[in-house]
Short mmCIF file of C-alpha atoms in Angstrom, two decimals:
data_model
loop_
_atom_site.label_atom_id
_atom_site.label_comp_id
_atom_site.label_asym_id
_atom_site.label_seq_id
_atom_site.Cartn_x
_atom_site.Cartn_y
_atom_site.Cartn_z
CA UNK A 1 -29.89 32.45 -9.69
CA UNK A 2 -26.11 33.65 -9.44
CA UNK A 3 -26.68 36.11 -11.67
CA UNK A 4 -29.96 37.94 -10.11
CA UNK A 5 -32.37 36.10 -13.02
CA UNK A 6 -35.21 34.87 -12.01
CA UNK A 7 -35.35 30.75 -12.42
CA UNK A 8 -39.30 30.50 -11.32
CA UNK A 9 -40.85 30.47 -8.59
CA UNK A 10 -42.37 27.41 -6.20
CA UNK A 11 -45.86 27.48 -4.47
CA UNK A 12 -46.62 27.87 -0.60
CA UNK A 13 -45.57 24.58 1.42
CA UNK A 14 -43.37 23.18 -1.42
CA UNK A 15 -39.91 20.91 -0.21
CA UNK A 16 -37.18 22.73 -0.94
CA UNK A 17 -33.59 21.13 -1.11
CA UNK A 18 -31.15 23.67 0.94
CA UNK A 19 -27.54 23.91 0.32
CA UNK A 20 -26.45 27.05 2.00
CA UNK A 21 -27.42 29.98 3.75
CA UNK A 22 -26.29 33.49 2.43
CA UNK A 23 -24.68 35.93 4.96
CA UNK A 24 -27.72 37.99 3.41
CA UNK A 25 -30.57 36.26 4.88
CA UNK A 26 -31.31 34.35 1.18
CA UNK A 27 -30.86 30.27 0.96
CA UNK A 28 -29.06 28.48 -1.31
CA UNK A 29 -31.20 25.73 -3.14
CA UNK A 30 -30.98 23.27 -5.67
CA UNK A 31 -34.09 24.14 -8.80
CA UNK A 32 -34.97 22.41 -11.09
CA UNK A 33 -30.69 20.87 -12.05
CA UNK A 34 -28.91 24.24 -11.16
CA UNK A 35 -28.91 26.28 -8.40
CA UNK A 36 -31.01 29.33 -6.93
CA UNK A 37 -31.64 31.38 -4.21
CA UNK A 38 -34.46 32.12 -2.12
CA UNK A 39 -35.02 34.99 0.66
CA UNK A 40 -35.41 33.61 3.88
CA UNK A 41 -38.47 35.78 4.53
CA UNK A 42 -40.55 32.76 2.54
CA UNK A 43 -38.63 30.09 4.26
CA UNK A 44 -39.62 27.83 7.01
CA UNK A 45 -37.00 25.50 7.94
CA UNK A 46 -38.40 21.71 8.69
CA UNK A 47 -38.71 20.58 12.67
CA UNK A 48 -35.53 18.57 13.16
CA UNK A 49 -33.81 20.39 10.01
CA UNK A 50 -32.11 23.70 11.51
CA UNK A 51 -28.40 25.02 10.37
CA UNK A 52 -26.40 24.64 12.87
CA UNK A 53 -24.22 27.13 12.28
CA UNK A 54 -21.68 26.70 15.50
CA UNK A 55 -19.87 23.64 13.95
CA UNK A 56 -16.81 24.08 11.97
CA UNK A 57 -18.07 21.97 8.62
CA UNK A 58 -21.00 21.61 7.01
CA UNK A 59 -21.57 18.13 5.05
CA UNK A 60 -23.24 18.25 1.86
CA UNK A 61 -24.50 14.21 0.03
CA UNK A 62 -25.25 14.24 -3.43
CA UNK A 63 -27.06 11.26 -3.67
CA UNK A 64 -27.44 11.15 -7.57
CA UNK A 65 -23.39 11.19 -7.62
CA UNK A 66 -22.52 9.37 -4.91
CA UNK A 67 -19.79 12.08 -3.36
CA UNK A 68 -19.82 13.38 0.10
CA UNK A 69 -18.39 17.16 0.17
CA UNK A 70 -16.97 18.92 3.63
CA UNK A 71 -17.20 22.23 3.51
CA UNK A 72 -15.82 25.03 6.21
CA UNK A 73 -16.87 28.59 6.92
CA UNK A 74 -15.46 31.39 4.71
CA UNK A 75 -14.72 35.23 6.22
CA UNK A 76 -18.23 35.92 6.92
CA UNK A 77 -19.32 32.73 8.75
CA UNK A 78 -21.03 30.84 5.86
CA UNK A 79 -20.45 27.29 5.02
CA UNK A 80 -18.89 28.37 1.11
CA UNK A 81 -15.31 26.99 0.99
CA UNK A 82 -14.79 23.58 -0.03
CA UNK A 83 -13.02 21.62 2.07
CA UNK A 84 -12.93 17.86 1.07
CA UNK A 85 -14.82 14.90 -1.23
CA UNK A 86 -15.16 11.60 -0.40
CA UNK A 87 -16.95 9.08 -2.83
CA UNK A 88 -19.75 7.05 -1.08
CA UNK A 89 -22.46 4.39 -1.51
CA UNK A 90 -26.13 6.04 -0.44
CA UNK A 91 -28.66 3.76 -0.56
CA UNK A 92 -30.38 1.89 -3.29
CA UNK A 93 -33.50 3.00 -4.57
CA UNK A 94 -33.61 6.29 -2.53
CA UNK A 95 -33.60 4.74 0.65
CA UNK A 96 -31.47 7.58 2.18
CA UNK A 97 -33.54 10.36 2.51
CA UNK A 98 -32.81 13.89 1.46
CA UNK A 99 -33.46 16.79 3.60
CA UNK A 100 -31.13 18.68 6.17
CA UNK A 101 -30.42 16.85 9.70
CA UNK A 102 -28.08 17.20 12.21
CA UNK A 103 -25.63 14.66 13.79
CA UNK A 104 -26.13 12.78 17.08
CA UNK A 105 -24.58 9.55 18.07
CA UNK A 106 -21.04 8.53 17.23
CA UNK A 107 -20.12 4.69 17.79
CA UNK A 108 -16.28 3.15 16.88
CA UNK A 109 -17.73 -0.43 15.83
CA UNK A 110 -21.36 -0.35 15.35
CA UNK A 111 -23.80 -3.71 14.40
CA UNK A 112 -25.67 -2.98 11.28
CA UNK A 113 -28.62 -4.31 9.32
CA UNK A 114 -28.21 -7.91 8.40
CA UNK A 115 -25.94 -8.32 11.07
CA UNK A 116 -22.49 -7.09 10.18
CA UNK A 117 -21.10 -4.32 11.33
CA UNK A 118 -19.31 -0.34 10.67
CA UNK A 119 -16.53 1.41 11.89
CA UNK A 120 -16.64 4.66 12.93
CA UNK A 121 -20.48 5.37 12.59
CA UNK A 122 -21.75 9.00 13.01
CA UNK A 123 -25.95 9.07 12.62
CA UNK A 124 -27.81 11.22 10.53
CA UNK A 125 -31.26 10.83 11.48
CA UNK A 126 -32.72 7.52 12.32
CA UNK A 127 -31.38 4.76 11.33
CA UNK A 128 -29.48 6.59 8.58
CA UNK A 129 -25.87 6.62 9.56
CA UNK A 130 -22.43 7.57 7.67
CA UNK A 131 -20.11 4.77 8.30
CA UNK A 132 -17.24 2.16 6.99
CA UNK A 133 -18.28 -0.26 4.48
CA UNK A 134 -19.35 -3.38 6.28
CA UNK A 135 -17.69 -6.16 7.87
CA UNK A 136 -18.99 -9.76 8.35
CA UNK A 137 -17.77 -9.74 12.06
CA UNK A 138 -15.95 -7.10 14.36
CA UNK A 139 -12.93 -7.79 12.59
CA UNK A 140 -11.07 -5.61 10.62
CA UNK A 141 -9.92 -8.16 8.08
CA UNK A 142 -13.29 -9.13 7.54
CA UNK A 143 -14.30 -6.54 4.56
CA UNK A 144 -17.23 -7.12 2.43
CA UNK A 145 -14.91 -6.36 -0.09
CA UNK A 146 -17.71 -6.91 -3.19
CA UNK A 147 -19.10 -3.98 -1.24
CA UNK A 148 -15.96 -1.80 -0.56
CA UNK A 149 -15.15 -1.99 -4.74
CA UNK A 150 -19.15 -0.32 -5.03
CA UNK A 151 -18.13 3.11 -3.02
CA UNK A 152 -18.93 5.73 -6.03
CA UNK A 153 -22.47 3.97 -6.92
CA UNK A 154 -25.53 3.20 -4.62
CA UNK A 155 -25.39 0.17 -2.56
CA UNK A 156 -26.19 0.32 1.12
CA UNK A 157 -29.93 0.00 2.64
CA UNK A 158 -29.88 4.05 3.47
CA UNK A 159 -26.78 4.05 5.62
CA UNK A 160 -24.02 6.39 3.84
CA UNK A 161 -20.84 4.29 3.38
CA UNK A 162 -17.38 6.23 3.17
CA UNK A 163 -13.64 4.22 3.17
CA UNK A 164 -12.35 3.68 7.25
CA UNK A 165 -10.30 6.87 6.89
CA UNK A 166 -13.35 9.29 5.38
CA UNK A 167 -15.92 7.54 8.24
CA UNK A 168 -13.01 8.15 10.65
CA UNK A 169 -12.56 11.89 9.35
CA UNK A 170 -15.77 12.55 10.55
CA UNK A 171 -16.35 10.75 13.54
CA UNK A 172 -12.68 12.88 14.69
CA UNK A 173 -13.86 16.03 13.10
CA UNK A 174 -17.46 17.16 13.14
CA UNK A 175 -19.00 17.10 16.42
CA UNK A 176 -22.52 16.24 17.52
CA UNK A 177 -25.17 18.33 15.69
CA UNK A 178 -23.40 19.00 12.25
CA UNK A 179 -25.97 19.73 9.64
CA UNK A 180 -25.98 16.61 6.63
CA UNK A 181 -27.58 18.41 3.47
CA UNK A 182 -28.37 15.41 1.53
CA UNK A 183 -29.98 16.01 -1.92
CA UNK A 184 -30.05 15.14 -5.68
CA UNK A 185 -28.29 17.13 -8.19
CA UNK A 186 -26.33 16.25 -12.00
CA UNK A 187 -24.64 19.59 -11.52
CA UNK A 188 -20.61 19.32 -11.06
CA UNK A 189 -19.50 19.42 -7.54
CA UNK A 190 -16.70 22.33 -6.36
CA UNK A 191 -14.23 19.51 -6.23
CA UNK A 192 -12.86 17.28 -8.54
CA UNK A 193 -14.91 13.88 -7.84
CA UNK A 194 -12.52 11.36 -5.89
CA UNK A 195 -11.89 8.08 -7.62
CA UNK A 196 -12.54 4.81 -5.39
CA UNK A 197 -10.03 2.31 -4.58
CA UNK A 198 -10.66 -1.21 -6.07
CA UNK A 199 -9.60 -4.23 -3.83
CA UNK A 200 -8.20 -7.25 -6.13
CA UNK A 201 -10.94 -9.88 -5.01
CA UNK A 202 -7.89 -12.56 -5.69
CA UNK A 203 -5.58 -10.51 -3.60
CA UNK A 204 -5.15 -12.10 0.45
CA UNK A 205 -5.25 -8.69 1.45
CA UNK A 206 -8.84 -8.00 0.12
CA UNK A 207 -10.46 -8.75 3.67
CA UNK A 208 -8.89 -4.85 4.99
CA UNK A 209 -9.43 -1.61 3.69
CA UNK A 210 -6.77 -0.33 2.06
CA UNK A 211 -7.21 3.03 3.97
CA UNK A 212 -7.65 2.09 7.56
CA UNK A 213 -4.93 3.37 9.64
CA UNK A 214 -4.41 0.57 12.06
CA UNK A 215 -0.46 -0.44 11.77
CA UNK A 216 -1.95 -4.12 11.12
CA UNK A 217 -3.22 -2.99 7.51
CA UNK A 218 -1.26 -5.37 5.49
CA UNK A 219 -2.31 -2.83 2.63
CA UNK A 220 1.02 -0.71 1.78
CA UNK A 221 1.23 3.41 2.83
CA UNK A 222 0.24 3.93 -0.88
CA UNK A 223 -3.54 4.30 0.77
CA UNK A 224 -2.75 5.88 3.64
CA UNK A 225 -4.39 8.99 2.06
CA UNK A 226 -7.26 7.80 0.90
CA UNK A 227 -8.67 8.64 -1.76
CA UNK A 228 -10.99 12.07 -0.70
CA UNK A 229 -10.11 15.03 -3.02
CA UNK A 230 -8.68 18.15 -0.29
CA UNK A 231 -8.69 21.65 -0.19
CA UNK A 232 -4.73 22.38 0.79
CA UNK A 233 -6.40 23.20 3.83
CA UNK A 234 -7.59 19.70 4.65
CA UNK A 235 -4.23 18.89 3.62
CA UNK A 236 -2.23 21.07 6.08
CA UNK A 237 -4.84 19.47 8.43
CA UNK A 238 -3.95 16.17 7.67
CA UNK A 239 -0.02 16.78 7.62
CA UNK A 240 -0.74 18.02 11.32
CA UNK A 241 -3.13 15.55 12.69
CA UNK A 242 -2.79 12.12 10.77
CA UNK A 243 -0.38 10.99 13.84
CA UNK A 244 -2.37 11.60 16.85
CA UNK A 245 -4.63 9.14 14.71
CA UNK A 246 -3.49 5.82 16.18
CA UNK A 247 -4.51 7.12 19.98
CA UNK A 248 -8.16 6.27 18.45
CA UNK A 249 -8.04 3.25 16.63
CA UNK A 250 -11.40 1.37 16.73
CA UNK A 251 -11.03 -0.87 19.30
CA UNK A 252 -12.59 -3.68 19.47
CA UNK A 253 -15.96 -3.63 21.47
CA UNK A 254 -19.70 -3.38 20.63
CA UNK A 255 -21.04 0.17 20.71
CA UNK A 256 -24.79 -0.74 20.58
CA UNK A 257 -27.84 -1.94 18.50
CA UNK A 258 -29.09 -0.60 15.42
#
């Protein structure tokens, strides 16, 4: 544990939920609902599951709480600094796999299971992606608004759904190879859990994600910054870069097939 107490033991070939790697070679893990540490001498990383220390951020997804937390590096180069937290919807019935993965492909629009579409998709592994809440068509005013109102709870077929603002942040700021750790924990996350936006299903604007930065979005600027909980560094990034987002908005061309 963090105070040096021995929490227990795990057997050989036991899968571990690794949540970080320390500069001294030890790994931080989720253990029995708490945080534990194990020497790297006893840990073998699964194929394809090695942490990439060259990326600017590491992303952790807590399935149990439907929260995505992004970490930046500390002075030692370890991903220990909570940068921002986002509400998400993971897969129903455990369909989002736990484990450590490195992102690969990115898509502006992506055809998803069920003949629906997502904006700003980033592939985590196989058919599991980060993406916006789905749209019935490749039309930004055709959002599945009832699904949008499920952010903060499990709802998908396995992918990790986010607001457009949050999906676009990952798309823009997390390069190919960014490590994603997916796990279950009831422990409090380091940043206050985000409060998801809820759309009035009788509102004429209901077909738009309120956080979509597209200037055609009929929602007012109250939603411009989205719902993510940001560190001061993340707010500084927002102030410096959000105007540039207008030059990289989603086009309407399809980007392939899932």
